[in-house]
Short mmCIF file of C-alpha atoms and ligand atoms in Angstrom, two decimals:
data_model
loop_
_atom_site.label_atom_id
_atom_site.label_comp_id
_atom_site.label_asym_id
_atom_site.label_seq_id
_atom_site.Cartn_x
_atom_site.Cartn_y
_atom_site.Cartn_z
CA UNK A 2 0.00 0.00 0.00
CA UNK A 3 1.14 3.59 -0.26
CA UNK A 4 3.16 5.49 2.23
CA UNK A 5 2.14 8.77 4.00
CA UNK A 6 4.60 11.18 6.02
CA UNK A 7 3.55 13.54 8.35
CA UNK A 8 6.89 15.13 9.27
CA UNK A 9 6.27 17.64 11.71
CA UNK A 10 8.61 19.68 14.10
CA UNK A 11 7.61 18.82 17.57
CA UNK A 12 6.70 15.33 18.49
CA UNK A 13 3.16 16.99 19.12
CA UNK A 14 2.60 19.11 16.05
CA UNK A 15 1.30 16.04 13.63
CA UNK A 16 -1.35 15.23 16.67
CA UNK A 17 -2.58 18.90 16.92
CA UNK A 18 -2.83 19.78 13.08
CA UNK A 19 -3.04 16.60 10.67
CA UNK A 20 -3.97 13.76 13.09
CA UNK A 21 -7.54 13.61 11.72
CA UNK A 22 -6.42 13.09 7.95
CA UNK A 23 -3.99 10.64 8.69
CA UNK A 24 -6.58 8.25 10.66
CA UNK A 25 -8.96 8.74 7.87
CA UNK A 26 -6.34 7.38 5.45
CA UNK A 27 -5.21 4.75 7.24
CA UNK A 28 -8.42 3.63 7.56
CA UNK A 29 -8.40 3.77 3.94
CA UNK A 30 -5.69 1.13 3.84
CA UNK A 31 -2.68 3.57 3.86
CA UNK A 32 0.65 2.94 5.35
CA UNK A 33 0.90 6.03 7.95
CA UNK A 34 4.23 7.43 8.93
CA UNK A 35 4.60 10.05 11.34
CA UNK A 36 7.82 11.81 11.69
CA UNK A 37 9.18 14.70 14.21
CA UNK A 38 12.05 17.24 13.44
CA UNK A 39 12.94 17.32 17.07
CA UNK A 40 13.29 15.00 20.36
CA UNK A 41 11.07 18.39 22.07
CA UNK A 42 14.25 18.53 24.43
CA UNK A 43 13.26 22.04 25.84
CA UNK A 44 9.19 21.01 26.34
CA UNK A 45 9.84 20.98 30.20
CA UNK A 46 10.96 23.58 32.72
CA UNK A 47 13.41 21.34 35.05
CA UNK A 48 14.06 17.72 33.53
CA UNK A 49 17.70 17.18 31.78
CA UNK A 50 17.27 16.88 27.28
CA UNK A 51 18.02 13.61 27.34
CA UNK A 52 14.92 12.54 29.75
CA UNK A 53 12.49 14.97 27.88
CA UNK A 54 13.20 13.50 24.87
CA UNK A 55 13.00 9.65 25.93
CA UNK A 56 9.68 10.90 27.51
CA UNK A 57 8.81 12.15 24.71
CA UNK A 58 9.64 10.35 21.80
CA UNK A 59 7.64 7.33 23.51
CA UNK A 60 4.73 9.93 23.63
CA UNK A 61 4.79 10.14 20.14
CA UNK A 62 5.38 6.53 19.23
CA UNK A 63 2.62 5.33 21.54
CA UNK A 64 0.41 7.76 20.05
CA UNK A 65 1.13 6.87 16.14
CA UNK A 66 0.77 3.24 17.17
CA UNK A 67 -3.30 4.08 17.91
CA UNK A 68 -3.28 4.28 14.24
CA UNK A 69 -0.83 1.66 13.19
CA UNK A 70 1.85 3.85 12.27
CA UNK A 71 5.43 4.11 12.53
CA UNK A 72 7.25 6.94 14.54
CA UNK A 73 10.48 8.61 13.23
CA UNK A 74 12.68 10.91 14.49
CA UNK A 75 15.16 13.46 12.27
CA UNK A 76 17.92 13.69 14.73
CA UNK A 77 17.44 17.54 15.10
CA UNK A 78 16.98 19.39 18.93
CA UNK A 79 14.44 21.77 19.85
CA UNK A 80 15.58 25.87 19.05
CA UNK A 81 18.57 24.84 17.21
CA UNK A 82 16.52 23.63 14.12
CA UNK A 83 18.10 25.56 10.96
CA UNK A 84 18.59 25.53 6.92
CA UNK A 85 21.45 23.96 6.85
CA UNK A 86 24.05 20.97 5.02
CA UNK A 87 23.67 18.84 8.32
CA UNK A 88 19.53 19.28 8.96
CA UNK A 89 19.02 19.23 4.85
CA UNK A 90 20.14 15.66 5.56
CA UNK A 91 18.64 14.86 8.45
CA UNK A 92 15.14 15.65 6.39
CA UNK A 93 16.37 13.66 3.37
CA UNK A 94 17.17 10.64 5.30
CA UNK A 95 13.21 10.67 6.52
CA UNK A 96 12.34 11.12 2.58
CA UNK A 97 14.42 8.45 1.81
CA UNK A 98 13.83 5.88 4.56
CA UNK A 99 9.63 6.42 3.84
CA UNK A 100 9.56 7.20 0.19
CA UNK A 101 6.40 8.52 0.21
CA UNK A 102 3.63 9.41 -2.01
CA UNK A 103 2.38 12.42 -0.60
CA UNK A 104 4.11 14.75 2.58
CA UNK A 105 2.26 17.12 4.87
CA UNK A 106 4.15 19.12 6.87
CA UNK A 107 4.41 22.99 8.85
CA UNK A 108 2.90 25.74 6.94
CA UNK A 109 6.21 28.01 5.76
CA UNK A 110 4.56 30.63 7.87
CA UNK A 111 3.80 29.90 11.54
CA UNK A 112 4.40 31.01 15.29
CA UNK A 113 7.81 29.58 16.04
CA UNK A 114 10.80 29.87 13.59
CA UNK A 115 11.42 26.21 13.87
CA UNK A 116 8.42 25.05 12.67
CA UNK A 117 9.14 27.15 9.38
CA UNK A 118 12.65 25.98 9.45
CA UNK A 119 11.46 22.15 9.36
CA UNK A 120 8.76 23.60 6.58
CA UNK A 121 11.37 24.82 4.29
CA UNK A 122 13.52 21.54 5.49
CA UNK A 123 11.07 19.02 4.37
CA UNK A 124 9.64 20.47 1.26
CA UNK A 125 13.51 20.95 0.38
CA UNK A 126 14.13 17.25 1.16
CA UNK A 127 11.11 16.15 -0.63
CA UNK A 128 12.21 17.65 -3.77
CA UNK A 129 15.98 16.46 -3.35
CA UNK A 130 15.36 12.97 -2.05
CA UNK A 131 14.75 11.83 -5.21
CA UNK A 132 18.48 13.33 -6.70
CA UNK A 133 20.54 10.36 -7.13
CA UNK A 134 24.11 11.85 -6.14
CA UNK A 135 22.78 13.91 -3.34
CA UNK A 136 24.51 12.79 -0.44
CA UNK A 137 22.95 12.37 2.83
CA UNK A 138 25.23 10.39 4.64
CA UNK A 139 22.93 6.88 4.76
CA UNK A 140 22.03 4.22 2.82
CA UNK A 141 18.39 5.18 2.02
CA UNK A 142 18.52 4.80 -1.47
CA UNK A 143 17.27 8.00 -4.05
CA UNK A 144 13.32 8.15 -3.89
CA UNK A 145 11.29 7.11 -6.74
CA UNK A 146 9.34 10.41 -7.86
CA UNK A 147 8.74 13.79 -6.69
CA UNK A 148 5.93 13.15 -3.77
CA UNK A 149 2.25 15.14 -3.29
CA UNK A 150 3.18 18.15 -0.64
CA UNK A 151 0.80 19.81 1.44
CA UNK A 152 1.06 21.96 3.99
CA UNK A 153 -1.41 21.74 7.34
CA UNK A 154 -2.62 25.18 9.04
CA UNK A 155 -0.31 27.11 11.60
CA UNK A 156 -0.10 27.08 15.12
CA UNK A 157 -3.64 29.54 16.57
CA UNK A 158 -4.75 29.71 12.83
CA UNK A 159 -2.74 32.94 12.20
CA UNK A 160 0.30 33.73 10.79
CA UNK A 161 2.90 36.38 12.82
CA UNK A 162 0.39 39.19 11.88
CA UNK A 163 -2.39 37.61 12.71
CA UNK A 164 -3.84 36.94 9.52
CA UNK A 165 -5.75 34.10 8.36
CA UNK A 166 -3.61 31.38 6.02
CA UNK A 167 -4.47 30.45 2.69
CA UNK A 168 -5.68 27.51 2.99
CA UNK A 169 -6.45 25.53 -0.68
CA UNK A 170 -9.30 23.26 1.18
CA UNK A 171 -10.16 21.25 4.01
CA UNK A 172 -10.86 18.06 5.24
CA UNK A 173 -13.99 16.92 7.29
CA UNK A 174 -12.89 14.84 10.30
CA UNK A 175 -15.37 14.75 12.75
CA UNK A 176 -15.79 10.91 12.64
CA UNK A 177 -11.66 10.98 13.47
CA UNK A 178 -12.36 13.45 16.32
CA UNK A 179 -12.32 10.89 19.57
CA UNK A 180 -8.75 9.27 18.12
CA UNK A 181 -7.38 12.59 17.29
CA UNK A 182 -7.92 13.20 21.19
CA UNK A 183 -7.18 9.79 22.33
CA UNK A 184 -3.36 10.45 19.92
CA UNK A 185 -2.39 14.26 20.98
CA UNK A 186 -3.64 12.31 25.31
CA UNK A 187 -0.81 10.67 24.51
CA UNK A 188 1.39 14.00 24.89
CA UNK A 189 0.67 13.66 28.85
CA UNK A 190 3.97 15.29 29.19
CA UNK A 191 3.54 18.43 27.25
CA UNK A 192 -0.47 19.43 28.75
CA UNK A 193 2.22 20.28 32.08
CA UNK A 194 4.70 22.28 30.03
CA UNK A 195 1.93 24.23 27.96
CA UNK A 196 0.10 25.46 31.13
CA UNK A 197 3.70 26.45 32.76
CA UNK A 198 5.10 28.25 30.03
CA UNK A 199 2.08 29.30 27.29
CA UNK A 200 -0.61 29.58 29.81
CA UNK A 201 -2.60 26.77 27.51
CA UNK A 202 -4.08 24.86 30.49
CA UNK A 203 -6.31 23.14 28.08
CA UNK A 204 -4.15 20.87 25.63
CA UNK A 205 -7.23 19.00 24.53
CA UNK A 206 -9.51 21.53 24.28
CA UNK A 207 -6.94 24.05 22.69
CA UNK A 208 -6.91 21.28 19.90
CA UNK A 209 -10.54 20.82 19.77
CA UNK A 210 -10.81 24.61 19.16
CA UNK A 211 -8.91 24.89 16.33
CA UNK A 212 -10.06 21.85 14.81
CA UNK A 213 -13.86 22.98 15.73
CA UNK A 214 -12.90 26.63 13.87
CA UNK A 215 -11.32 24.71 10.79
CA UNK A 216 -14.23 22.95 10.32
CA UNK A 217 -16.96 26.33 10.85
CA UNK A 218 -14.19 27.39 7.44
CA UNK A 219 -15.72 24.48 5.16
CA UNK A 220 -18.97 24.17 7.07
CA UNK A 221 -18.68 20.99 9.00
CA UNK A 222 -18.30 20.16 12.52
CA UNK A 223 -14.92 19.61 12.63
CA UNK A 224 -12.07 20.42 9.96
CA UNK A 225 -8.19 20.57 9.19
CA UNK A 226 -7.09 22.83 6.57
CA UNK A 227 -4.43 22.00 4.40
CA UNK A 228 -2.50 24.27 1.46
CA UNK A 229 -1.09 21.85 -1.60
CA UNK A 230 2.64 23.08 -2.82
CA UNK A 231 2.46 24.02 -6.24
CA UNK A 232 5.72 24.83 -7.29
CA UNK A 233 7.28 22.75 -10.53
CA UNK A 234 8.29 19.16 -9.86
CA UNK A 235 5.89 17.75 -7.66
CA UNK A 236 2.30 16.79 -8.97
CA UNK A 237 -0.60 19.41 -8.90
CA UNK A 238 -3.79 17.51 -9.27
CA UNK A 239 -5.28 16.98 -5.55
CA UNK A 240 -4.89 13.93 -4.65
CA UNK A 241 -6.60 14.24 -1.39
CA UNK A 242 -9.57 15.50 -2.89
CA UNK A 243 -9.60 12.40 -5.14
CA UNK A 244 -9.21 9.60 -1.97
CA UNK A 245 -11.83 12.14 0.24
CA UNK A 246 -14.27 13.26 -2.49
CA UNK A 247 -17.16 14.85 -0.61
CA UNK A 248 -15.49 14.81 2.62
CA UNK A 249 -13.09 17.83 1.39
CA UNK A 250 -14.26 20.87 0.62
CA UNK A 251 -12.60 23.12 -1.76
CA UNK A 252 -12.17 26.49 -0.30
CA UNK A 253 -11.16 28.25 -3.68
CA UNK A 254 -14.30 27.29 -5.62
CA UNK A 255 -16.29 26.98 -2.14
CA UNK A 256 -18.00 23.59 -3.79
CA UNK A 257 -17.45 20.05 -2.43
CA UNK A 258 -13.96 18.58 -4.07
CA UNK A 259 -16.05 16.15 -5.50
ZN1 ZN B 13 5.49 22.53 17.54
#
C-alpha cells in the first residue's frame, strides 16, 4: 500500500494539526508514517534533554501506534533547528527511509521559527530525495518520484500578523475526532509544560478549538485545513480531494472537491 509522512517539528505538532487526515487514510488502507524534526528537548521547565526526549519520543510513538503507524525521528533538537548541510540531511534521510507518495508538513509561515525551518527543510528534502548523487550520509537509497506536498494550518490559525492562512481546502474529520484526542492524550507530558510556560491549560480543548474553527471554514463540525505546494516538480492535481471526495471541501471554488 502507499506510504504517508507527516513530518512535523515537535513530536506533538502532527497530533494537533493533521492527526484527523492521517486516521482517515489509514483507515483507507494507507501505510501512515509520522515523523518529528525534534526529540522536544526544551518542552519541560526542570528535567535534563536527554529525559524529555526519551519521555517524549515514547509519547509520540505510543500515540502513532493508535493508528498503526510508525514513529520517526530526524535527529534535530528543539531551538537549534536551521537551513542547513547537516539538517538538509537529516530531512532527506526521513524522505528516503519512507519514500512517500504524498508529505504534509508545517505551513512556511507559523508562530515559532522552527516550525518554518522544518517547513522549508522538508519540502527541500522532498524535492531532493529523489536526486541520485545527493549525499545524505545513509544508505536510504534515491526516492522514486517527486511526492504530493501539502502543507497543514499554523499554530492559533494565524500567521505572525495575525492573519488568516491560505488555505487551498479542508478536510472533514469529525468521525476521526475521539482518536485525534485519544493520539495528541498521549502528549501527557507536554499538557504540564503548555500550562507552565504558554498559559494553555487546556491541551485538549486548545486542539478541539482549532479543529472545531477549521471545520466552521468548510462548514462541517470539525475540519483541518491544508495548502497543496504548487511549485514545478511535484504533482498538482489533488490527490486528497480524489481519496476524500465529498469529505473535502474546496475552499477556492467553495464547492465540495467532489
Ligand atoms: Zn510545535
Amino acid at each position: 500500500m502507499e506510504r504517508i509522512l507527516a513530518f512535523g517539528c515537535h513530536p506533538d505538532d502532527v497530533e494537533f494539526m493533521a492527526a484527523g487526515a492521517l486516521i482517515l487514510l489509514a483507515e483507507r488502507g494507507y501505510e501512515i508514517h509520522i515523523a518529528t524534526m525534534t526529540g522536544g528537548e526544551l518542552g519541560t521547565p526542570d528535567k535534563p534533554a536527554e529525559e524529555i526526549r526519551r519521555i517524549r519520543l515514547g509519547e509520540a510513538a505510543q500515540a502513532a501506534g493508535l493508528i498503526g503507524a510508525r514513529a520517526h525521528y530526524a535527529g534535530g533538537h528543539d531551538l537549534e533547528v536551521d537551513y542547513n548541510h547537516e539538517y538538509r540531511r537529516k530531512a532527506t534521510r526521513i524522505l528516503r527511509e519512507v519514500d512517500p507518495l504524498i508529505v504534509l508538513t508545517c505551513p512556511p509561515m507559523d508562530y515559532l521559527p522552527d516550525h518554518e525551518m522544518t517547513s522549508l527543510l522538508v519540502r527541500n528534502a522532498a524535492y531532493i530525495a529523489s536526486v541520485p548523487r545527493y549525499d545524505c550520509g545513509a544508505p536510504p537509497p534515491p526516492t522514486r518520484r517527486f511526492p504530493y506536498l501539502y502543507y497543514w494550518n499554523a499554530s492559533h490559525l494565524t500567521d505572525i500578523f495575525g492573519r488568516r492562512l491560505p488555505v487551498h481546502f479542508g478536510i472533514d474529520v469529525g468521525s476521526a475526532m475521539p482518536r485525534k484526542l485519544e493520539m495528541l492524550a498521549c502528549h501527557a507530558s507536554q499538557r504540564d509544560w503548555l500550562a507552565f510556560h504558554n498559559g494553555m491549560d487546556a491541551y485538549l480543548d486548545t486542539m478541539k478549538d482549532w479543529t472545531r474553527q477549521q471545520g466552521r471554514q468548510i462548514g462541517r463540525e470539525y475540519g483541518e485545513c491544508f495548502i497543496q505546494h504548487r511549485g514545478g516538480g511535484h504533482p498538482h492535481d489533488n490527490i486528497l480531494k480524489t481519496i476524500f471526495g465529498e469529505r473535502c471541501v474546496d475552499l477556492e471554488t467553495g464547492k465540495d472537491c467532489t
